[in-house]
Amino acid sequence: MNMAKTPEILGEERARRISDAMQLKQPDRVPLIMSIGYLLAEMGGISKQELLEDPDKAQQLLEKAALDFQPDSIHGPVPSDPTPFLILGDRMTVWPGHGADPNTQFQFVESEFMGAEEYDAFLEDPTDWVIRTYLPRAFAALDGFALMPPLSLFVFGSYYLGSIGGLTSGALGESFKAFARAAQAVADNIERMIQNHQRMTTLGFPDSFLEGPTITAPFDAMSDALRGMRGIMLDIRRRPEKLLAAQDKMARVELEYAIDFCKATGATRAFLPLHRGSDGFMSLEQFETLYWKHLKHVLVTLVENDITPIVFYEGCWDQRLEYLAELPKGKTVGWFQASDIFKVKEVVGDTMCIVGGMPNSLLAAGPAEHVRAHTKRVCETVGKNGGFMMCTGVGELAGSDPELVKVWVDATKEYGTY
């Protein structure tokens, strides 16, 4: 007599399936990673704004989707709560219902928050420059930080203590209060995440595929947050030495954060979404010297600290795959958005666990027989001998047809069995 498996056993099987694939082993079947995102709102008949601003409802919808589709890992929108961003008046983001239609997805608004002439100030004392110059530009509620005295004055210790009373009054004081409110909102989110993790575990689903700190390539950090795309492309030509020096500092900061985070929480993975390294942004020579050098250093250092990098290779990386083959074997995970997934298997299939394979457009438009046929080909070719996890190319299922998603899920379980 067949007995249904308990959630505990299912959770253990799913976690082992993912772990085996990440280590280039062959699990019992191809793991299915479901980055369901804003499809939760569409399936729940609510706006995207409500999905983000009603965390209890969002969790209920996530749990329902998990039980309906039975993937090996599932997560909702990333980021999931706009509260800290709204408190700080984040000038880099636009949220549903706050500057955008309630049914519009989260948007990143890139700006040039650091001028080309400010490289020297950044390199001289990045902490001081970030707090007193960058934060007031990037966050409206932190405008008062521009009034802060040089941070190096704190070196005087008790001599300086009597002068810090001004930090709590006026615009600067208001900025500190806003920062404290945002920090509390983040703390509340962490507490909620812990509770939600326990709820998912009870249902038989392991940690989210993306658990752990989020960092990125040092080049992308300079581009996304500081110089913007236009500025960074000019820097490639006009000031490559300063760009490299700035990336040195970015790499140290990101690695210290990620390693300390994992030590403090027990996390064993780090997520790195990449934006500017794909084909077409720069020549291979520029990629090798201005992008890959620092990214490789970050990835190898994470591995040396027993942290598995989950790298989202946004765009097409077909011309860069040979570089990725230099990474430690079986120690990183590559999630590919638009690369030829079959070429990826051919070039780096012995180097890293591959994630992806399902075009989002196919789950939106179908037809169902094409979804099944493509799933079969990917499972049998890219999934051969293990080291593969099925997922969509984009970390989002918004706009997908739930019936086609079900076809994809069922086909993965049918054709992905070893």
Tab-separated table of C-alpha atoms in Angstrom:
chain	number	residue	atom	x	y	z
A	1	MET	CA	0.000	0.000	0.000
A	2	ASN	CA	1.447	3.377	-1.041
A	3	MET	CA	1.486	5.983	1.670
A	4	ALA	CA	1.652	9.699	0.878
A	5	LYS	CA	4.978	11.237	1.833
A	6	THR	CA	4.986	13.597	4.779
A	7	PRO	CA	5.959	17.263	4.282
A	8	GLU	CA	9.148	16.565	6.239
A	9	ILE	CA	10.203	13.799	3.850
A	10	LEU	CA	9.242	15.895	0.806
A	11	GLY	CA	11.268	18.811	2.142
A	12	GLU	CA	14.312	16.617	2.666
A	13	GLU	CA	13.992	15.169	-0.832
A	14	ARG	CA	13.677	18.602	-2.417
A	15	ALA	CA	16.630	20.016	-0.511
A	16	ARG	CA	18.770	16.990	-1.438
A	17	ARG	CA	17.692	17.234	-5.077
A	18	ILE	CA	18.811	20.870	-5.239
A	19	SER	CA	22.034	20.225	-3.331
A	20	ASP	CA	22.994	17.324	-5.601
A	21	ALA	CA	22.383	19.344	-8.758
A	22	MET	CA	24.403	22.280	-7.416
A	23	GLN	CA	27.348	19.923	-6.844
A	24	LEU	CA	27.079	18.561	-10.424
A	25	LYS	CA	25.677	15.288	-9.151
A	26	GLN	CA	22.729	13.463	-10.694
A	27	PRO	CA	19.661	13.639	-8.429
A	28	ASP	CA	16.598	11.448	-8.812
A	29	ARG	CA	15.155	14.018	-11.208
A	30	VAL	CA	15.739	17.540	-12.500
A	31	PRO	CA	14.905	20.035	-9.723
A	32	LEU	CA	12.280	22.652	-10.577
A	33	ILE	CA	12.967	26.189	-9.373
A	34	MET	CA	9.886	28.412	-9.563
A	35	SER	CA	10.560	32.144	-9.462
A	36	ILE	CA	6.857	32.913	-9.461
A	37	GLY	CA	7.071	36.631	-8.652
A	38	TYR	CA	4.148	38.850	-9.577
A	39	LEU	CA	2.161	35.970	-11.076
A	40	LEU	CA	0.930	35.530	-7.499
A	41	ALA	CA	-1.021	38.779	-7.818
A	42	GLU	CA	-2.530	37.753	-11.138
A	43	MET	CA	-3.546	34.326	-9.803
A	44	GLY	CA	-4.902	35.869	-6.590
A	45	GLY	CA	-6.959	38.528	-8.364
A	46	ILE	CA	-5.232	41.400	-6.551
A	47	SER	CA	-3.045	44.286	-7.680
A	48	LYS	CA	0.719	44.091	-7.611
A	49	GLN	CA	0.651	46.914	-5.074
A	50	GLU	CA	-1.535	44.861	-2.736
A	51	LEU	CA	0.725	41.850	-3.178
A	52	LEU	CA	3.705	43.857	-1.933
A	53	GLU	CA	1.918	45.790	0.792
A	54	ASP	CA	-0.105	42.934	2.299
A	55	PRO	CA	2.605	40.425	3.325
A	56	ASP	CA	0.106	38.047	4.947
A	57	LYS	CA	-1.908	37.821	1.734
A	58	ALA	CA	1.288	37.413	-0.293
A	59	GLN	CA	2.403	34.511	1.901
A	60	GLN	CA	-0.990	32.830	1.608
A	61	LEU	CA	-0.806	33.085	-2.186
A	62	LEU	CA	2.760	31.760	-2.197
A	63	GLU	CA	1.795	28.771	-0.082
A	64	LYS	CA	-1.200	28.018	-2.311
A	65	ALA	CA	0.972	28.170	-5.432
A	66	ALA	CA	3.583	25.942	-3.795
A	67	LEU	CA	0.982	23.309	-2.949
A	68	ASP	CA	-0.698	23.571	-6.371
A	69	PHE	CA	2.488	23.322	-8.472
A	70	GLN	CA	4.730	21.347	-6.072
A	71	PRO	CA	8.103	22.764	-7.261
A	72	ASP	CA	11.339	22.048	-5.436
A	73	SER	CA	11.872	25.715	-4.563
A	74	ILE	CA	9.606	28.736	-4.930
A	75	HIS	CA	9.838	32.439	-4.156
A	76	GLY	CA	7.721	35.509	-4.772
A	77	PRO	CA	8.720	38.996	-5.962
A	78	VAL	CA	12.242	40.225	-5.235
A	79	PRO	CA	12.404	42.662	-3.500
A	80	SER	CA	9.163	41.892	-1.709
A	81	ASP	CA	8.483	44.890	0.547
A	82	PRO	CA	8.739	48.544	-0.519
A	83	THR	CA	8.417	49.946	3.014
A	84	PRO	CA	12.116	50.710	3.733
A	85	PHE	CA	12.557	52.195	0.262
A	86	LEU	CA	9.492	54.413	0.622
A	87	ILE	CA	10.528	55.581	4.092
A	88	LEU	CA	13.904	56.701	2.755
A	89	GLY	CA	12.533	58.240	-0.437
A	90	ASP	CA	14.703	55.962	-2.555
A	91	ARG	CA	15.342	57.755	-5.838
A	92	MET	CA	16.455	54.525	-7.558
A	93	THR	CA	13.185	52.631	-7.323
A	94	VAL	CA	9.562	53.073	-8.401
A	95	TRP	CA	6.894	50.899	-6.816
A	96	PRO	CA	3.345	49.866	-7.775
A	97	GLY	CA	1.010	52.551	-6.490
A	98	HIS	CA	3.882	54.909	-5.683
A	99	GLY	CA	4.871	56.683	-8.854
A	100	ALA	CA	3.566	53.854	-11.029
A	101	ASP	CA	0.261	52.144	-11.756
A	102	PRO	CA	-0.785	49.720	-8.980
A	103	ASN	CA	-0.443	46.880	-11.485
A	104	THR	CA	3.004	47.868	-12.729
A	105	GLN	CA	5.945	45.813	-11.526
A	106	PHE	CA	8.780	47.246	-9.441
A	107	GLN	CA	11.087	49.421	-11.547
A	108	PHE	CA	14.751	50.347	-11.091
A	109	VAL	CA	15.508	53.919	-12.145
A	110	GLU	CA	19.172	54.326	-12.960
A	111	SER	CA	20.811	57.702	-12.280
A	112	GLU	CA	24.297	59.177	-12.200
A	113	PHE	CA	24.743	59.775	-8.477
A	114	MET	CA	28.520	60.060	-8.713
A	115	GLY	CA	30.223	62.487	-11.058
A	116	ALA	CA	33.339	61.553	-12.994
A	117	GLU	CA	35.287	64.171	-11.029
A	118	GLU	CA	34.423	62.428	-7.755
A	119	TYR	CA	36.482	59.271	-8.255
A	120	ASP	CA	39.309	60.780	-6.210
A	121	ALA	CA	37.013	61.552	-3.280
A	122	PHE	CA	35.531	58.076	-3.449
A	123	LEU	CA	38.948	56.437	-3.554
A	124	GLU	CA	40.335	58.680	-0.798
A	125	ASP	CA	37.645	57.844	1.761
A	126	PRO	CA	34.730	55.840	0.354
A	127	THR	CA	32.865	55.601	3.661
A	128	ASP	CA	32.833	59.358	4.219
A	129	TRP	CA	31.927	60.059	0.593
A	130	VAL	CA	29.102	57.499	0.589
A	131	ILE	CA	27.508	58.767	3.806
A	132	ARG	CA	27.863	62.537	3.304
A	133	THR	CA	27.565	62.772	-0.493
A	134	TYR	CA	26.025	59.675	-2.044
A	135	LEU	CA	23.221	58.872	0.424
A	136	PRO	CA	21.727	62.418	0.329
A	137	ARG	CA	21.578	62.161	-3.464
A	138	ALA	CA	20.141	58.646	-3.612
A	139	PHE	CA	17.571	58.960	-0.783
A	140	ALA	CA	15.377	62.005	-0.341
A	141	ALA	CA	14.864	61.399	3.391
A	142	LEU	CA	18.632	61.379	3.917
A	143	ASP	CA	19.242	64.842	2.497
A	144	GLY	CA	20.313	65.910	5.980
A	145	PHE	CA	23.361	63.622	5.881
A	146	ALA	CA	24.982	66.245	3.663
A	147	LEU	CA	25.204	68.422	6.805
A	148	MET	CA	27.192	65.844	8.734
A	149	PRO	CA	30.752	66.821	9.686
A	150	PRO	CA	33.598	64.731	8.223
A	151	LEU	CA	33.439	61.261	9.744
A	152	SER	CA	37.177	61.298	10.341
A	153	LEU	CA	36.569	63.809	13.156
A	154	PHE	CA	35.414	60.894	15.269
A	155	VAL	CA	39.092	59.965	15.555
A	156	PHE	CA	39.259	62.561	18.339
A	157	GLY	CA	37.046	60.374	20.504
A	158	SER	CA	35.984	62.105	23.717
A	159	TYR	CA	37.219	65.477	22.442
A	160	TYR	CA	34.598	65.297	19.716
A	161	LEU	CA	31.798	63.901	21.879
A	162	GLY	CA	30.481	67.286	22.970
A	163	SER	CA	29.917	68.428	19.391
A	164	ILE	CA	27.636	65.617	18.262
A	165	GLY	CA	24.520	67.109	19.815
A	166	GLY	CA	23.794	68.747	16.469
A	167	LEU	CA	23.371	65.307	14.926
A	168	THR	CA	19.920	65.003	16.482
A	169	SER	CA	18.432	68.353	15.454
A	170	GLY	CA	17.277	69.984	12.236
A	171	ALA	CA	17.460	68.287	8.848
A	172	LEU	CA	20.271	66.000	9.959
A	173	GLY	CA	18.278	64.805	12.936
A	174	GLU	CA	15.257	64.102	10.736
A	175	SER	CA	17.438	62.056	8.406
A	176	PHE	CA	18.718	59.970	11.314
A	177	LYS	CA	15.136	59.350	12.426
A	178	ALA	CA	14.133	58.263	8.916
A	179	PHE	CA	17.137	55.952	8.786
A	180	ALA	CA	16.110	54.417	12.109
A	181	ARG	CA	12.537	53.857	10.874
A	182	ALA	CA	13.830	52.172	7.721
A	183	ALA	CA	16.187	49.996	9.755
A	184	GLN	CA	13.268	48.912	11.932
A	185	ALA	CA	11.222	48.096	8.826
A	186	VAL	CA	14.064	45.902	7.581
A	187	ALA	CA	14.263	44.183	10.969
A	188	ASP	CA	10.509	43.550	10.849
A	189	ASN	CA	10.911	42.059	7.366
A	190	ILE	CA	13.644	39.714	8.583
A	191	GLU	CA	11.443	38.522	11.431
A	192	ARG	CA	8.592	37.930	8.988
A	193	MET	CA	10.924	36.038	6.633
A	194	ILE	CA	11.964	33.722	9.469
A	195	GLN	CA	8.330	33.011	10.298
A	196	ASN	CA	7.461	32.449	6.619
A	197	HIS	CA	10.425	30.114	6.236
A	198	GLN	CA	9.071	28.035	9.109
A	199	ARG	CA	5.647	27.959	7.468
A	200	MET	CA	7.122	26.780	4.155
A	201	THR	CA	9.194	24.135	5.928
A	202	THR	CA	6.044	22.832	7.580
A	203	LEU	CA	4.502	22.466	4.115
A	204	GLY	CA	7.534	20.547	2.823
A	205	PHE	CA	9.465	23.243	0.968
A	206	PRO	CA	13.135	24.002	1.742
A	207	ASP	CA	14.900	27.357	1.853
A	208	SER	CA	14.372	29.604	-1.144
A	209	PHE	CA	16.879	29.060	-3.918
A	210	LEU	CA	18.002	32.673	-3.378
A	211	GLU	CA	18.558	32.550	0.399
A	212	GLY	CA	21.636	34.499	1.479
A	213	PRO	CA	23.255	37.895	0.842
A	214	THR	CA	22.878	39.703	-2.478
A	215	ILE	CA	25.946	41.311	-4.030
A	216	THR	CA	27.034	41.818	-7.629
A	217	ALA	CA	30.029	42.248	-9.908
A	218	PRO	CA	32.132	45.233	-8.761
A	219	PHE	CA	31.752	46.765	-12.240
A	220	ASP	CA	27.960	46.515	-11.936
A	221	ALA	CA	28.055	48.037	-8.463
A	222	MET	CA	29.846	51.069	-9.882
A	223	SER	CA	27.445	51.252	-12.820
A	224	ASP	CA	24.092	50.492	-11.167
A	225	ALA	CA	24.409	52.590	-8.033
A	226	LEU	CA	26.965	55.292	-8.794
A	227	ARG	CA	27.904	56.168	-12.378
A	228	GLY	CA	24.923	54.922	-14.394
A	229	MET	CA	25.255	53.233	-17.762
A	230	ARG	CA	26.272	56.375	-19.664
A	231	GLY	CA	28.863	57.366	-17.089
A	232	ILE	CA	30.420	53.917	-16.798
A	233	MET	CA	30.735	53.553	-20.565
A	234	LEU	CA	32.628	56.852	-20.691
A	235	ASP	CA	34.830	55.701	-17.818
A	236	ILE	CA	35.830	52.601	-19.773
A	237	ARG	CA	37.486	54.887	-22.314
A	238	ARG	CA	38.487	57.951	-20.300
A	239	ARG	CA	39.509	56.720	-16.848
A	240	PRO	CA	39.918	52.911	-16.811
A	241	GLU	CA	42.642	53.066	-14.120
A	242	LYS	CA	40.364	54.851	-11.670
A	243	LEU	CA	37.504	52.504	-12.530
A	244	LEU	CA	39.719	49.521	-11.712
A	245	ALA	CA	40.860	51.104	-8.450
A	246	ALA	CA	37.243	51.775	-7.470
A	247	GLN	CA	36.346	48.163	-8.235
A	248	ASP	CA	39.146	47.030	-5.914
A	249	LYS	CA	37.389	48.828	-3.080
A	250	MET	CA	33.948	47.610	-4.130
A	251	ALA	CA	35.161	44.007	-4.190
A	252	ARG	CA	36.579	44.274	-0.651
A	253	VAL	CA	33.373	45.815	0.692
A	254	GLU	CA	31.086	43.268	-0.998
A	255	LEU	CA	33.173	40.279	0.074
A	256	GLU	CA	33.417	41.451	3.665
A	257	TYR	CA	29.643	41.909	3.781
A	258	ALA	CA	28.814	38.558	2.172
A	259	ILE	CA	31.274	36.544	4.262
A	260	ASP	CA	30.229	38.207	7.521
A	261	PHE	CA	26.543	37.733	6.633
A	262	CYS	CA	27.024	34.012	6.040
A	263	LYS	CA	29.049	33.568	9.216
A	264	ALA	CA	26.374	35.349	11.264
A	265	THR	CA	23.346	33.587	9.764
A	266	GLY	CA	24.671	30.209	8.660
A	267	ALA	CA	23.760	30.943	5.040
A	268	THR	CA	25.785	29.005	2.480
A	269	ARG	CA	24.811	30.817	-0.723
A	270	ALA	CA	25.134	34.317	-2.140
A	271	PHE	CA	23.082	35.712	-5.028
A	272	LEU	CA	24.807	37.824	-7.689
A	273	PRO	CA	22.560	39.389	-10.371
A	274	LEU	CA	24.799	40.667	-13.190
A	275	HIS	CA	23.837	43.467	-15.564
A	276	ARG	CA	26.664	44.869	-17.695
A	277	GLY	CA	28.872	41.881	-18.486
A	278	SER	CA	26.792	40.275	-21.230
A	279	ASP	CA	27.540	40.239	-24.942
A	280	GLY	CA	27.275	43.642	-26.588
A	281	PHE	CA	28.110	45.916	-23.649
A	282	MET	CA	31.868	45.873	-24.212
A	283	SER	CA	34.556	44.127	-26.235
A	284	LEU	CA	36.038	40.850	-25.033
A	285	GLU	CA	39.292	42.664	-24.249
A	286	GLN	CA	37.433	45.212	-22.120
A	287	PHE	CA	35.414	42.445	-20.501
A	288	GLU	CA	38.559	40.565	-19.557
A	289	THR	CA	40.333	43.533	-17.981
A	290	LEU	CA	37.501	45.704	-16.680
A	291	TYR	CA	34.787	43.202	-15.726
A	292	TRP	CA	35.882	39.586	-15.476
A	293	LYS	CA	39.024	40.132	-13.399
A	294	HIS	CA	37.111	41.470	-10.399
A	295	LEU	CA	34.046	39.253	-10.842
A	296	LYS	CA	36.203	36.128	-10.929
A	297	HIS	CA	38.040	37.282	-7.803
A	298	VAL	CA	34.729	37.754	-5.980
A	299	LEU	CA	33.375	34.358	-7.046
A	300	VAL	CA	36.562	32.455	-6.202
A	301	THR	CA	36.848	34.182	-2.814
A	302	LEU	CA	33.256	33.256	-1.972
A	303	VAL	CA	33.978	29.642	-2.879
A	304	GLU	CA	37.125	29.680	-0.736
A	305	ASN	CA	34.888	30.722	2.165
A	306	ASP	CA	32.477	27.832	1.571
A	307	ILE	CA	29.818	30.058	0.011
A	308	THR	CA	28.143	28.948	-3.223
A	309	PRO	CA	27.614	31.873	-5.623
A	310	ILE	CA	24.251	31.759	-7.412
A	311	VAL	CA	25.011	33.967	-10.423
A	312	PHE	CA	22.261	35.368	-12.647
A	313	TYR	CA	23.886	35.919	-16.047
A	314	GLU	CA	21.435	38.480	-17.376
A	315	GLY	CA	21.267	38.910	-21.136
A	316	CYS	CA	23.264	36.723	-23.510
A	317	TRP	CA	26.673	35.391	-22.424
A	318	ASP	CA	27.395	33.168	-25.426
A	319	GLN	CA	30.665	35.006	-26.186
A	320	ARG	CA	31.807	34.866	-22.549
A	321	LEU	CA	31.228	31.199	-21.725
A	322	GLU	CA	34.896	30.226	-22.082
A	323	TYR	CA	35.716	32.621	-19.233
A	324	LEU	CA	33.086	31.020	-17.001
A	325	ALA	CA	34.761	27.656	-17.586
A	326	GLU	CA	37.712	29.010	-15.527
A	327	LEU	CA	35.661	28.911	-12.322
A	328	PRO	CA	36.100	26.181	-9.686
A	329	LYS	CA	34.270	23.058	-10.822
A	330	GLY	CA	31.061	22.205	-9.022
A	331	LYS	CA	31.283	25.248	-6.761
A	332	THR	CA	29.124	27.882	-8.508
A	333	VAL	CA	25.635	27.999	-10.016
A	334	GLY	CA	24.880	29.804	-13.279
A	335	TRP	CA	21.344	31.016	-14.000
A	336	PHE	CA	21.145	32.017	-17.674
A	337	GLN	CA	18.532	34.403	-19.016
A	338	ALA	CA	18.994	34.566	-22.798
A	339	SER	CA	22.095	32.508	-23.572
A	340	ASP	CA	21.809	29.457	-25.819
A	341	ILE	CA	21.138	26.955	-23.038
A	342	PHE	CA	22.428	24.072	-25.147
A	343	LYS	CA	25.702	25.870	-25.843
A	344	VAL	CA	25.922	26.676	-22.129
A	345	LYS	CA	25.690	22.942	-21.381
A	346	GLU	CA	28.380	22.188	-23.938
A	347	VAL	CA	30.883	24.763	-22.658
A	348	VAL	CA	30.330	24.935	-18.877
A	349	GLY	CA	28.278	21.829	-18.145
A	350	ASP	CA	31.306	20.272	-16.426
A	351	THR	CA	32.056	23.497	-14.521
A	352	MET	CA	28.841	24.676	-12.920
A	353	CYS	CA	25.268	23.753	-12.185
A	354	ILE	CA	23.105	25.331	-14.895
A	355	VAL	CA	19.746	26.966	-14.142
A	356	GLY	CA	17.194	28.148	-16.695
A	357	GLY	CA	16.028	26.660	-19.959
A	358	MET	CA	12.405	27.805	-20.197
A	359	PRO	CA	11.721	31.029	-22.184
A	360	ASN	CA	9.152	33.169	-20.393
A	361	SER	CA	7.472	33.936	-23.706
A	362	LEU	CA	6.606	30.278	-24.184
A	363	LEU	CA	4.742	30.193	-20.855
A	364	ALA	CA	2.807	33.310	-21.858
A	365	ALA	CA	1.788	32.326	-25.385
A	366	GLY	CA	2.291	28.577	-25.688
A	367	PRO	CA	0.932	26.497	-27.240
A	368	ALA	CA	0.978	23.675	-24.702
A	369	GLU	CA	2.525	21.137	-27.082
A	370	HIS	CA	5.460	23.491	-27.664
A	371	VAL	CA	5.914	23.910	-23.915
A	372	ARG	CA	6.045	20.128	-23.493
A	373	ALA	CA	8.359	19.606	-26.445
A	374	HIS	CA	10.819	22.271	-25.327
A	375	THR	CA	10.775	21.020	-21.743
A	376	LYS	CA	11.513	17.493	-22.957
A	377	ARG	CA	14.456	18.630	-25.079
A	378	VAL	CA	15.950	20.728	-22.271
A	379	CYS	CA	15.571	17.979	-19.664
A	380	GLU	CA	17.082	15.336	-21.917
A	381	THR	CA	19.928	17.486	-23.263
A	382	VAL	CA	20.866	20.095	-20.656
A	383	GLY	CA	19.781	17.852	-17.793
A	384	LYS	CA	21.862	14.895	-18.994
A	385	ASN	CA	24.025	13.453	-16.179
A	386	GLY	CA	22.760	16.026	-13.649
A	387	GLY	CA	24.043	19.475	-12.756
A	388	PHE	CA	20.905	21.211	-14.049
A	389	MET	CA	17.867	22.881	-12.472
A	390	MET	CA	14.859	23.830	-14.540
A	391	CYS	CA	13.685	27.446	-14.258
A	392	THR	CA	12.506	30.309	-16.423
A	393	GLY	CA	15.162	32.468	-18.061
A	394	VAL	CA	13.841	35.569	-16.311
A	395	GLY	CA	13.353	35.442	-12.545
A	396	GLU	CA	9.687	36.302	-12.876
A	397	LEU	CA	6.501	34.583	-14.074
A	398	ALA	CA	4.286	37.660	-14.429
A	399	GLY	CA	2.210	37.445	-17.580
A	400	SER	CA	2.413	33.666	-17.765
A	401	ASP	CA	-0.638	31.500	-18.333
A	402	PRO	CA	-1.091	29.379	-15.175
A	403	GLU	CA	-2.333	26.473	-17.302
A	404	LEU	CA	0.855	26.576	-19.381
A	405	VAL	CA	2.901	26.805	-16.188
A	406	LYS	CA	1.195	23.605	-15.023
A	407	VAL	CA	2.059	21.938	-18.337
A	408	TRP	CA	5.700	22.962	-17.855
A	409	VAL	CA	5.781	21.699	-14.261
A	410	ASP	CA	4.276	18.342	-15.186
A	411	ALA	CA	6.562	17.935	-18.203
A	412	THR	CA	9.642	18.680	-16.102
A	413	LYS	CA	8.693	15.955	-13.641
A	414	GLU	CA	7.898	13.540	-16.464
A	415	TYR	CA	10.944	14.088	-18.667
A	416	GLY	CA	13.405	15.101	-15.955
A	417	THR	CA	13.477	11.740	-14.202
A	418	TYR	CA	16.838	9.971	-14.344
